[in-house]
Short mmCIF file of N, CA and C and ligand atoms in Angstrom, two decimals:
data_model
loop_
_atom_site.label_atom_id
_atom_site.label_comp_id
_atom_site.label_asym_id
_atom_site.label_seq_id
_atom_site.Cartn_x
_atom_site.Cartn_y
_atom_site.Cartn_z
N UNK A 1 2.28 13.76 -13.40
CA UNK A 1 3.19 13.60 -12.28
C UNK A 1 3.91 12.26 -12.40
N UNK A 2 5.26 12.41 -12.36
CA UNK A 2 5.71 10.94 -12.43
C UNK A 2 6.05 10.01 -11.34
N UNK A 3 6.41 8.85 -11.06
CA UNK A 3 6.63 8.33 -10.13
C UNK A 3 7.85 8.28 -9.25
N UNK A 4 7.76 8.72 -7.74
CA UNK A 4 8.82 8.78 -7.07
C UNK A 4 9.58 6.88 -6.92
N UNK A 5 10.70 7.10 -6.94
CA UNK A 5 11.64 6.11 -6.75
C UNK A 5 12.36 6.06 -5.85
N UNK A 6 12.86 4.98 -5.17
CA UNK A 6 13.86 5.31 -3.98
C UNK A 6 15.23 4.68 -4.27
N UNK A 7 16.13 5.82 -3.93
CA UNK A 7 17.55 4.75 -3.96
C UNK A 7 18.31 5.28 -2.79
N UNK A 8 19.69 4.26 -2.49
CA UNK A 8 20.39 4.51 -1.59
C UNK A 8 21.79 4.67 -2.01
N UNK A 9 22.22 5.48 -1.39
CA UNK A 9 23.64 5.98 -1.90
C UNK A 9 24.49 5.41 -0.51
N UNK A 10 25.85 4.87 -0.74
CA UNK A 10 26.73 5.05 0.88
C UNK A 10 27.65 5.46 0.13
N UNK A 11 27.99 6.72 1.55
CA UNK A 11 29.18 7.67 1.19
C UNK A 11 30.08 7.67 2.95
N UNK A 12 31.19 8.38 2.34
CA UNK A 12 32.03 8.23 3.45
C UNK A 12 31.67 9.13 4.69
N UNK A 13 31.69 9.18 6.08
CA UNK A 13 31.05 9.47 6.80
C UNK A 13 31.44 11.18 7.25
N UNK A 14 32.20 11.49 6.52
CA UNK A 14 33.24 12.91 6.85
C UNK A 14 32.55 13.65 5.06
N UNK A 15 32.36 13.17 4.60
CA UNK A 15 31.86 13.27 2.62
C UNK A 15 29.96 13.92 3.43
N UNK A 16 29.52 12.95 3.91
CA UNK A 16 27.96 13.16 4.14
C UNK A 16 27.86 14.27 5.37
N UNK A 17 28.44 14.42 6.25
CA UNK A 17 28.92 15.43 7.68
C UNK A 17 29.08 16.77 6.61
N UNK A 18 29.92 16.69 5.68
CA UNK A 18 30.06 17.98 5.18
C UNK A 18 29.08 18.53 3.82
N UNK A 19 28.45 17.38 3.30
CA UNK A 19 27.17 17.80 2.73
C UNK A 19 25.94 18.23 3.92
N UNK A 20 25.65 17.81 4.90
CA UNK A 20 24.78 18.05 5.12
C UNK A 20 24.90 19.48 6.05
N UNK A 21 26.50 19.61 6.52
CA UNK A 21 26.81 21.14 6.56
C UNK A 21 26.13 21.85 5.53
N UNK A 22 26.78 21.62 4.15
CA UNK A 22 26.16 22.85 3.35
C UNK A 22 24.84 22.82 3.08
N UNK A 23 24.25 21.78 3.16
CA UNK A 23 22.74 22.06 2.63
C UNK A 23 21.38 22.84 3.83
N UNK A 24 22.20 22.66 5.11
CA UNK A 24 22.18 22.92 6.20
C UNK A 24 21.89 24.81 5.75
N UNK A 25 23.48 25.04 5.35
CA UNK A 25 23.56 26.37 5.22
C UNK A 25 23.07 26.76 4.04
N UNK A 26 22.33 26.25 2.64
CA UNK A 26 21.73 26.52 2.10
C UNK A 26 19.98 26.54 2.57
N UNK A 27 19.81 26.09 3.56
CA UNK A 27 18.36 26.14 3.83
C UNK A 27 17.42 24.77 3.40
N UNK A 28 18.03 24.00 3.02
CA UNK A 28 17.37 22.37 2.73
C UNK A 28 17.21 21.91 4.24
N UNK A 29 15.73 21.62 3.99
CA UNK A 29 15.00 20.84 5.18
C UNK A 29 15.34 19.51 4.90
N UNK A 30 15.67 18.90 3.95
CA UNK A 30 16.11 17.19 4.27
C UNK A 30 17.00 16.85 3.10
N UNK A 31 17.89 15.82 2.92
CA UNK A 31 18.81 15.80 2.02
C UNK A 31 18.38 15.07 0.65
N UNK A 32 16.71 14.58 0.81
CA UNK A 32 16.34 14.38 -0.86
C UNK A 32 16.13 15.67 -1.45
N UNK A 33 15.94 16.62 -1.45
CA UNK A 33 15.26 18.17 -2.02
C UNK A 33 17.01 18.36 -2.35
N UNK A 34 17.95 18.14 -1.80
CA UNK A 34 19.16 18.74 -1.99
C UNK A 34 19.90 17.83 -3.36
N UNK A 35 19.65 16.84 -3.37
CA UNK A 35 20.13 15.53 -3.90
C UNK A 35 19.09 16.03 -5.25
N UNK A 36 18.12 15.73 -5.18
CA UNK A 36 17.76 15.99 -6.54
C UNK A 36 17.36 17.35 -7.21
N UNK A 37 18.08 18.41 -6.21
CA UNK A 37 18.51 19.63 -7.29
C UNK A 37 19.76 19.77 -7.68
N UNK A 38 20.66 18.74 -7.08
CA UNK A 38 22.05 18.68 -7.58
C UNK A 38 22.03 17.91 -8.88
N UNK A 39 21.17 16.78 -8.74
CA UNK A 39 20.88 16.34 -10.09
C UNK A 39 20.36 17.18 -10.99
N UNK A 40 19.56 17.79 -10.70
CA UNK A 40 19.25 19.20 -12.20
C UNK A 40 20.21 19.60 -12.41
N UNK A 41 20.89 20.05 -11.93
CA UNK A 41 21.83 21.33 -11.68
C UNK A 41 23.00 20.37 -12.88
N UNK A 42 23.40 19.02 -12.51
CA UNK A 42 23.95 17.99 -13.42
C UNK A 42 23.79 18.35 -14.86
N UNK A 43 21.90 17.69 -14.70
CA UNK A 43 21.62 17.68 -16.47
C UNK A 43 21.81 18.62 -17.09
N UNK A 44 21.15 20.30 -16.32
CA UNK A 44 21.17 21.25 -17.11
C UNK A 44 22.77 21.85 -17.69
N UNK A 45 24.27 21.02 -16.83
CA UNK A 45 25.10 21.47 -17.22
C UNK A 45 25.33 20.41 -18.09
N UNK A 46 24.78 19.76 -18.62
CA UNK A 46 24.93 18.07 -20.01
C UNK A 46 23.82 18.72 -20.88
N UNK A 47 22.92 19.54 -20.84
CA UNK A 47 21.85 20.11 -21.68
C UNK A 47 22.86 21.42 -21.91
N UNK A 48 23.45 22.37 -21.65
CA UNK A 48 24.17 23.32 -21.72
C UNK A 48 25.12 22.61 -23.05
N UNK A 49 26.09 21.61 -22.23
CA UNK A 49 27.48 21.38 -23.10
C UNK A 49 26.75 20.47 -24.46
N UNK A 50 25.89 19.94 -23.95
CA UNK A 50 25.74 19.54 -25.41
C UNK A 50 24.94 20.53 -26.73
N UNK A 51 24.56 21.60 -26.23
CA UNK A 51 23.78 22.52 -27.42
C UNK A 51 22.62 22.60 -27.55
N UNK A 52 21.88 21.90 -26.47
CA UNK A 52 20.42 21.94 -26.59
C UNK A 52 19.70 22.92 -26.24
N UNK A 53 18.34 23.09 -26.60
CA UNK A 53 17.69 24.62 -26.25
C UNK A 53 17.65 25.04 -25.40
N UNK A 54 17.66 25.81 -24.56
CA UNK A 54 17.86 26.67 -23.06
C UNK A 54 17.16 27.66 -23.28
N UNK A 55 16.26 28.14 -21.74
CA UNK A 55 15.69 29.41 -21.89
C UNK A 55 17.29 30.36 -21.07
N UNK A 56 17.49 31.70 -21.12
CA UNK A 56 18.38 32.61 -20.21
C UNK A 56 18.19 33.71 -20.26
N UNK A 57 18.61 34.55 -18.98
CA UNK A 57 18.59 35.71 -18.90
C UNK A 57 20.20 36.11 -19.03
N UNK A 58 20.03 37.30 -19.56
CA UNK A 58 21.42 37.76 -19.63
C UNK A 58 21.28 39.40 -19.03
N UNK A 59 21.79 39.76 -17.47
CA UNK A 59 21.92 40.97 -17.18
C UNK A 59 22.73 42.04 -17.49
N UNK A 60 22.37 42.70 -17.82
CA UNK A 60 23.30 44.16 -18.13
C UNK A 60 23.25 45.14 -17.29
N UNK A 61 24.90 45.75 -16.50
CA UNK A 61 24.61 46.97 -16.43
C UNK A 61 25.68 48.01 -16.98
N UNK A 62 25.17 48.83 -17.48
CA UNK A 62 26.07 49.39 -18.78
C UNK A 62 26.47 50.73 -18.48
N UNK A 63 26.79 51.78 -18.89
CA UNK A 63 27.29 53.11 -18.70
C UNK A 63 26.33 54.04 -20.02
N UNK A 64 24.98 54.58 -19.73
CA UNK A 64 24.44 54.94 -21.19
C UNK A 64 25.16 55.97 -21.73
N UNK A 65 25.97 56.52 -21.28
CA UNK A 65 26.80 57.87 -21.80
C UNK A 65 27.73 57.46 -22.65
N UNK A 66 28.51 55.87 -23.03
CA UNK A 66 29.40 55.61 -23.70
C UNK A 66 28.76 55.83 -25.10
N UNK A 67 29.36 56.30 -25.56
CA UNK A 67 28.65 57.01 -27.56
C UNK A 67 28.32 55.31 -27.59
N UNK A 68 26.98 55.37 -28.71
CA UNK A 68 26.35 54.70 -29.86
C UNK A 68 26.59 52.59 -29.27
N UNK A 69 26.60 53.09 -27.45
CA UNK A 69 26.56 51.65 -27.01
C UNK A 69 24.86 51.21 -26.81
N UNK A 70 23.88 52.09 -26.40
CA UNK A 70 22.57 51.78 -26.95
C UNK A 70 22.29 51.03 -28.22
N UNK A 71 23.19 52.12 -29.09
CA UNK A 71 22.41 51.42 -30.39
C UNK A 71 23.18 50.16 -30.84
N UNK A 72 24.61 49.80 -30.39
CA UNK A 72 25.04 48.61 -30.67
C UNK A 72 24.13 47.48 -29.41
N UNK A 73 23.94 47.82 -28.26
CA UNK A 73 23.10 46.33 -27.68
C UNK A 73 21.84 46.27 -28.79
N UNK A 74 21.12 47.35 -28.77
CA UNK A 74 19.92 47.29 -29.55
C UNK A 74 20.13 46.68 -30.88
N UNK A 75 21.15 46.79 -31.41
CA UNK A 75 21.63 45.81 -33.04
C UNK A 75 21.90 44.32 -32.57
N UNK A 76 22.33 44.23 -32.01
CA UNK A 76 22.42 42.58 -31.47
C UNK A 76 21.54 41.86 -31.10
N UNK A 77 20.11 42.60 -30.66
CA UNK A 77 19.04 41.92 -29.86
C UNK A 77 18.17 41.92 -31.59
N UNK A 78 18.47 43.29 -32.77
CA UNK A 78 17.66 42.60 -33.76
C UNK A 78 18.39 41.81 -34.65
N UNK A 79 19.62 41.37 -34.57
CA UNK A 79 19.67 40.35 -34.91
C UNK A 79 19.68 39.11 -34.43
N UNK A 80 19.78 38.95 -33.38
CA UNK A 80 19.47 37.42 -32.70
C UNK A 80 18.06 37.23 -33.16
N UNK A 81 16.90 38.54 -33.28
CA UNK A 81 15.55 38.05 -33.55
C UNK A 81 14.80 36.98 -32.97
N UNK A 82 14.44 36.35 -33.00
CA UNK A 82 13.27 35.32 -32.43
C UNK A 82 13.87 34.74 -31.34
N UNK A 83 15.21 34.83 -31.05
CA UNK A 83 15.39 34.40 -29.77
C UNK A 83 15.55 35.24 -28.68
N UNK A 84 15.07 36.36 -28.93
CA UNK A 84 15.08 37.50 -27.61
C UNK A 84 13.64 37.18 -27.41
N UNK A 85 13.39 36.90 -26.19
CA UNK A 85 11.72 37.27 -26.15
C UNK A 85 11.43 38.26 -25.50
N UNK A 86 11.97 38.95 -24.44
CA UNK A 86 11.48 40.36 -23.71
C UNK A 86 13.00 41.03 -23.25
N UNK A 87 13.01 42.25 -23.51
CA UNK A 87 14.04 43.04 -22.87
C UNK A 87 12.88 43.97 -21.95
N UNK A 88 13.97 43.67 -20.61
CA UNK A 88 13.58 44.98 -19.54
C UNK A 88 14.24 45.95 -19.44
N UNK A 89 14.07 47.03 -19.17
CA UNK A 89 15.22 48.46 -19.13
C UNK A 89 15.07 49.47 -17.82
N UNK A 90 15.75 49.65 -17.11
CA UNK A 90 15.46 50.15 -15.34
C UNK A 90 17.18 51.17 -15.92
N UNK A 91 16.32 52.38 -15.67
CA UNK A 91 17.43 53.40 -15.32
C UNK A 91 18.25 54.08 -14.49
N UNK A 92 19.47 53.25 -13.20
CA UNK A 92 19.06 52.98 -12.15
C UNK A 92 20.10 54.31 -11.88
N UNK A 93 20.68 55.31 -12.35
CA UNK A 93 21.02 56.65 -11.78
C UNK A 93 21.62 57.23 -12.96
N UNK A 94 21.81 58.53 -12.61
CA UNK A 94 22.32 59.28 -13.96
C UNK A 94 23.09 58.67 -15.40
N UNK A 95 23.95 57.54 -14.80
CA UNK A 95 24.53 56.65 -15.52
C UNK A 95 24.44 55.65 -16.34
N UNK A 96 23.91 54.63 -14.92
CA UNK A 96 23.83 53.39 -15.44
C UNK A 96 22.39 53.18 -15.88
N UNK A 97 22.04 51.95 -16.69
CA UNK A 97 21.58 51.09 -16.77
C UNK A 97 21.37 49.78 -16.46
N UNK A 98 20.23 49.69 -16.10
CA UNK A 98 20.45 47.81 -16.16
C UNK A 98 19.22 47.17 -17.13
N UNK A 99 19.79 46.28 -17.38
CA UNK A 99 18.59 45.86 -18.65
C UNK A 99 19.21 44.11 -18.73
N UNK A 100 17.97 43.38 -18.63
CA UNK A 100 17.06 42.11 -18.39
C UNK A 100 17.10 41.88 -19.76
N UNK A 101 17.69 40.93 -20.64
CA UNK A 101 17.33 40.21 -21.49
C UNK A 101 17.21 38.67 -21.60
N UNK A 102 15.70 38.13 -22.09
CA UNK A 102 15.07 37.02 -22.28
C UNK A 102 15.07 36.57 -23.17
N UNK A 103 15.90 35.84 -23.16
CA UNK A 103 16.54 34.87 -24.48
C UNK A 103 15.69 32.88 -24.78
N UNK A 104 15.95 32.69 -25.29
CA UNK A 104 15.46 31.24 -25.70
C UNK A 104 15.96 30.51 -27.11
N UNK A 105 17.02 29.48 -27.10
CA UNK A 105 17.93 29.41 -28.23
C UNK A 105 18.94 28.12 -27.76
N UNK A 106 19.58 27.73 -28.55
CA UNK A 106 20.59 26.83 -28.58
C UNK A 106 21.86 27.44 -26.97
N UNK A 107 22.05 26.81 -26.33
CA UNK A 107 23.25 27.25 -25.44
C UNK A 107 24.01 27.54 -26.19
N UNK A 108 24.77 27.29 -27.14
CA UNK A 108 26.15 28.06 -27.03
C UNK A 108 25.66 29.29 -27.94
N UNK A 109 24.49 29.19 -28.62
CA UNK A 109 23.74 30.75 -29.69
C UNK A 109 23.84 31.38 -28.23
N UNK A 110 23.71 31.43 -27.16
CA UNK A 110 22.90 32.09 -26.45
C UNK A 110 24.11 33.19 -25.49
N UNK A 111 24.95 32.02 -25.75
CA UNK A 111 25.81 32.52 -24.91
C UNK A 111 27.07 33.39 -25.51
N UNK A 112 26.56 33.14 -27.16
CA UNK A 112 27.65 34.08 -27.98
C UNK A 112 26.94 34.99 -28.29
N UNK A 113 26.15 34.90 -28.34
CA UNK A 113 25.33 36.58 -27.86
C UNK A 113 25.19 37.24 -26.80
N UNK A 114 25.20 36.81 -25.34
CA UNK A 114 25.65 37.18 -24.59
C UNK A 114 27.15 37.59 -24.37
N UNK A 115 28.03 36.95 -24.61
CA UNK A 115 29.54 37.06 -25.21
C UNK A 115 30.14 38.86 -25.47
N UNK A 116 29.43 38.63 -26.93
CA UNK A 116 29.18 39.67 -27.71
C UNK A 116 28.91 41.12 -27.16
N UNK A 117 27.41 40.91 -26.64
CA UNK A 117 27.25 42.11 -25.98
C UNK A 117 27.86 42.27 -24.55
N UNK A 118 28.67 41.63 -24.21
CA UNK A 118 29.33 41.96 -22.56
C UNK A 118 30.23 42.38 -23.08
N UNK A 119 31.00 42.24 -23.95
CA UNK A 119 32.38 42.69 -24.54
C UNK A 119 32.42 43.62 -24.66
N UNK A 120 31.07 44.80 -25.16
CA UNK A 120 31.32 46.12 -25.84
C UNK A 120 31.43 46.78 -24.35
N UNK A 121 32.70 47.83 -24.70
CA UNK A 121 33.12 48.87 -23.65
C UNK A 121 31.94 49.87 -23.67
N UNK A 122 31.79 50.10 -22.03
CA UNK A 122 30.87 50.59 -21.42
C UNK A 122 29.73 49.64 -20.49
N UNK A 123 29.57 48.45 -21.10
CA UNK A 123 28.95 47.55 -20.08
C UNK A 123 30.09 46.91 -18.93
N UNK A 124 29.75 47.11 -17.74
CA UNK A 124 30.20 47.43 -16.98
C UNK A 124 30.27 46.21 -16.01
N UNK A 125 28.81 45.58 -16.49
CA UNK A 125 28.52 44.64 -15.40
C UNK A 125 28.12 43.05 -16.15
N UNK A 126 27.43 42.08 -16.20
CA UNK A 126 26.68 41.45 -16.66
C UNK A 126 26.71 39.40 -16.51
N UNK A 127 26.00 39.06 -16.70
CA UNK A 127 25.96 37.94 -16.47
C UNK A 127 24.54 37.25 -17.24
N UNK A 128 24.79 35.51 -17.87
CA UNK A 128 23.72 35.44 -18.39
C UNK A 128 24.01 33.81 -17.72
N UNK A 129 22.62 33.32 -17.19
CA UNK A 129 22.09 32.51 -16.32
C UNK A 129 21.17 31.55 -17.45
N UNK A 130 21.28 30.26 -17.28
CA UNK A 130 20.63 29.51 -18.58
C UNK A 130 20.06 28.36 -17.78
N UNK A 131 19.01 28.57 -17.93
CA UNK A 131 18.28 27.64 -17.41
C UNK A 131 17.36 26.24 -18.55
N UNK A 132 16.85 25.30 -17.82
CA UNK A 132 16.00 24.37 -19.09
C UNK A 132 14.61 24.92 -18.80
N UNK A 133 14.02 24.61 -20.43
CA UNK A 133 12.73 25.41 -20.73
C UNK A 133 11.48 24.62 -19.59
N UNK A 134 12.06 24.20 -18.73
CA UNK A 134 10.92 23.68 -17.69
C UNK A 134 10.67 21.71 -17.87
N UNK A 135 10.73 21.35 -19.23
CA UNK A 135 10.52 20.22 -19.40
C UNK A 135 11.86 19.47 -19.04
N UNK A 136 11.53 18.21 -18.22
CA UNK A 136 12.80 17.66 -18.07
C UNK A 136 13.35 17.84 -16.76
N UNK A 137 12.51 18.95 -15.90
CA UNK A 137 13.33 19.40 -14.64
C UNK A 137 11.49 18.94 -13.69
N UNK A 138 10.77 18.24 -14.49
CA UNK A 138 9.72 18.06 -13.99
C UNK A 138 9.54 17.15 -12.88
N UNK A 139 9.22 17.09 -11.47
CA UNK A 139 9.68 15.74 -10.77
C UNK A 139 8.39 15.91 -9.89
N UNK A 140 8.15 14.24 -9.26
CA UNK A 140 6.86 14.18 -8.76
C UNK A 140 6.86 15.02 -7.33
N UNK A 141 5.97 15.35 -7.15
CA UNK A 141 5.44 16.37 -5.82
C UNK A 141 5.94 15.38 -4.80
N UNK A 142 6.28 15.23 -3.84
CA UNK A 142 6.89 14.29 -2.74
C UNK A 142 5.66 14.65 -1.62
N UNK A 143 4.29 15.75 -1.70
CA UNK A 143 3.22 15.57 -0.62
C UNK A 143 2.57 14.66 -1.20
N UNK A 144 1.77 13.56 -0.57
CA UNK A 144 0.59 12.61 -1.26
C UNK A 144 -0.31 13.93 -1.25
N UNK A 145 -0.69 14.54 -0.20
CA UNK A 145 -1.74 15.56 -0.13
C UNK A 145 -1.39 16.88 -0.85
N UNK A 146 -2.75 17.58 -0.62
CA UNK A 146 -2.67 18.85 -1.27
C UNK A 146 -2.43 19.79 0.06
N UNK A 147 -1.35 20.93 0.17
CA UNK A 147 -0.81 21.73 1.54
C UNK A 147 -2.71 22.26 1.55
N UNK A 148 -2.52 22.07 3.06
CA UNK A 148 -3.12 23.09 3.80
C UNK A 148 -2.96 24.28 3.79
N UNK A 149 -1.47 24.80 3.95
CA UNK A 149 -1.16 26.11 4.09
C UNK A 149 -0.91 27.17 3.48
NI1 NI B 1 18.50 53.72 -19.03
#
């Protein structure tokens, strides 16, 4: 666990009124929890642009009836190889598909494979979300105690 630090920011008084609107409407109980997930939210887009490893999901929802689009996602996931770690597959009506892929790889590998497979006609839907592999987003617990609840 590392050590909490304190700093002070002054901002303009109409600037802080309308942050604490939104964090308000995001559901933040106090404006350090908000403040230092904006700072993640920072690095992981400086861990993104610079190329460093990222875990992501990339969602699909596709049309399975378009000819031989199965077997082209399925060619892309064996060649990316070691950086797919789990595909999910939910058959969600006569049609569609949706399918969960778990990726782990360089950001921009990750995202030209995601790229790739959103492009082919018949996927319909999709989005891929890149998160850091956990290290780095590590920050000290702000209870001295352990919850009761
Ligand atoms: Ni299916």
């Amino acid at each position: 666990m590392s050590q909490l630090s304190r700093t002070g920011v002054s901002l303009e008084d109409d600037l802080l009124q309308d942050f604490d609107r939104l964090i308000g409407k995001r559901g933040y109980k106090n404006r350090s929890e908000a403040i230092r997930d904006l700072i993640r939210e920072a690095l992981l887009t400086d861990t993104v642009d610079s190329n460093k490893p990222v875990v992501g999901t990339l969602t699909l929802v596709y049309d399975h009836h378009m000819p031989n689009l199965g077997e082209k996602l399925t060619a892309f996931q064996h060649t990316a190889g070691a950086m797919i770690l789990a595909t999910t597959h939910v058959h969600l009506d006569h049609h569609y598909c949706l399918e969960v892929v778990i990726m782990k790889g360089r950001s921009k590998e990750l995202q030209g494979i995601a790229d790739q497979m959103l492009a082919l006609r018949g996927v319909e839907l999709g989005k891929l979300v890149l998160a850091n592999s956990g290290k780095g987003l590590k920050v000290a617990h702000t209870h001295p105690h352990p919850h009761t609840h």
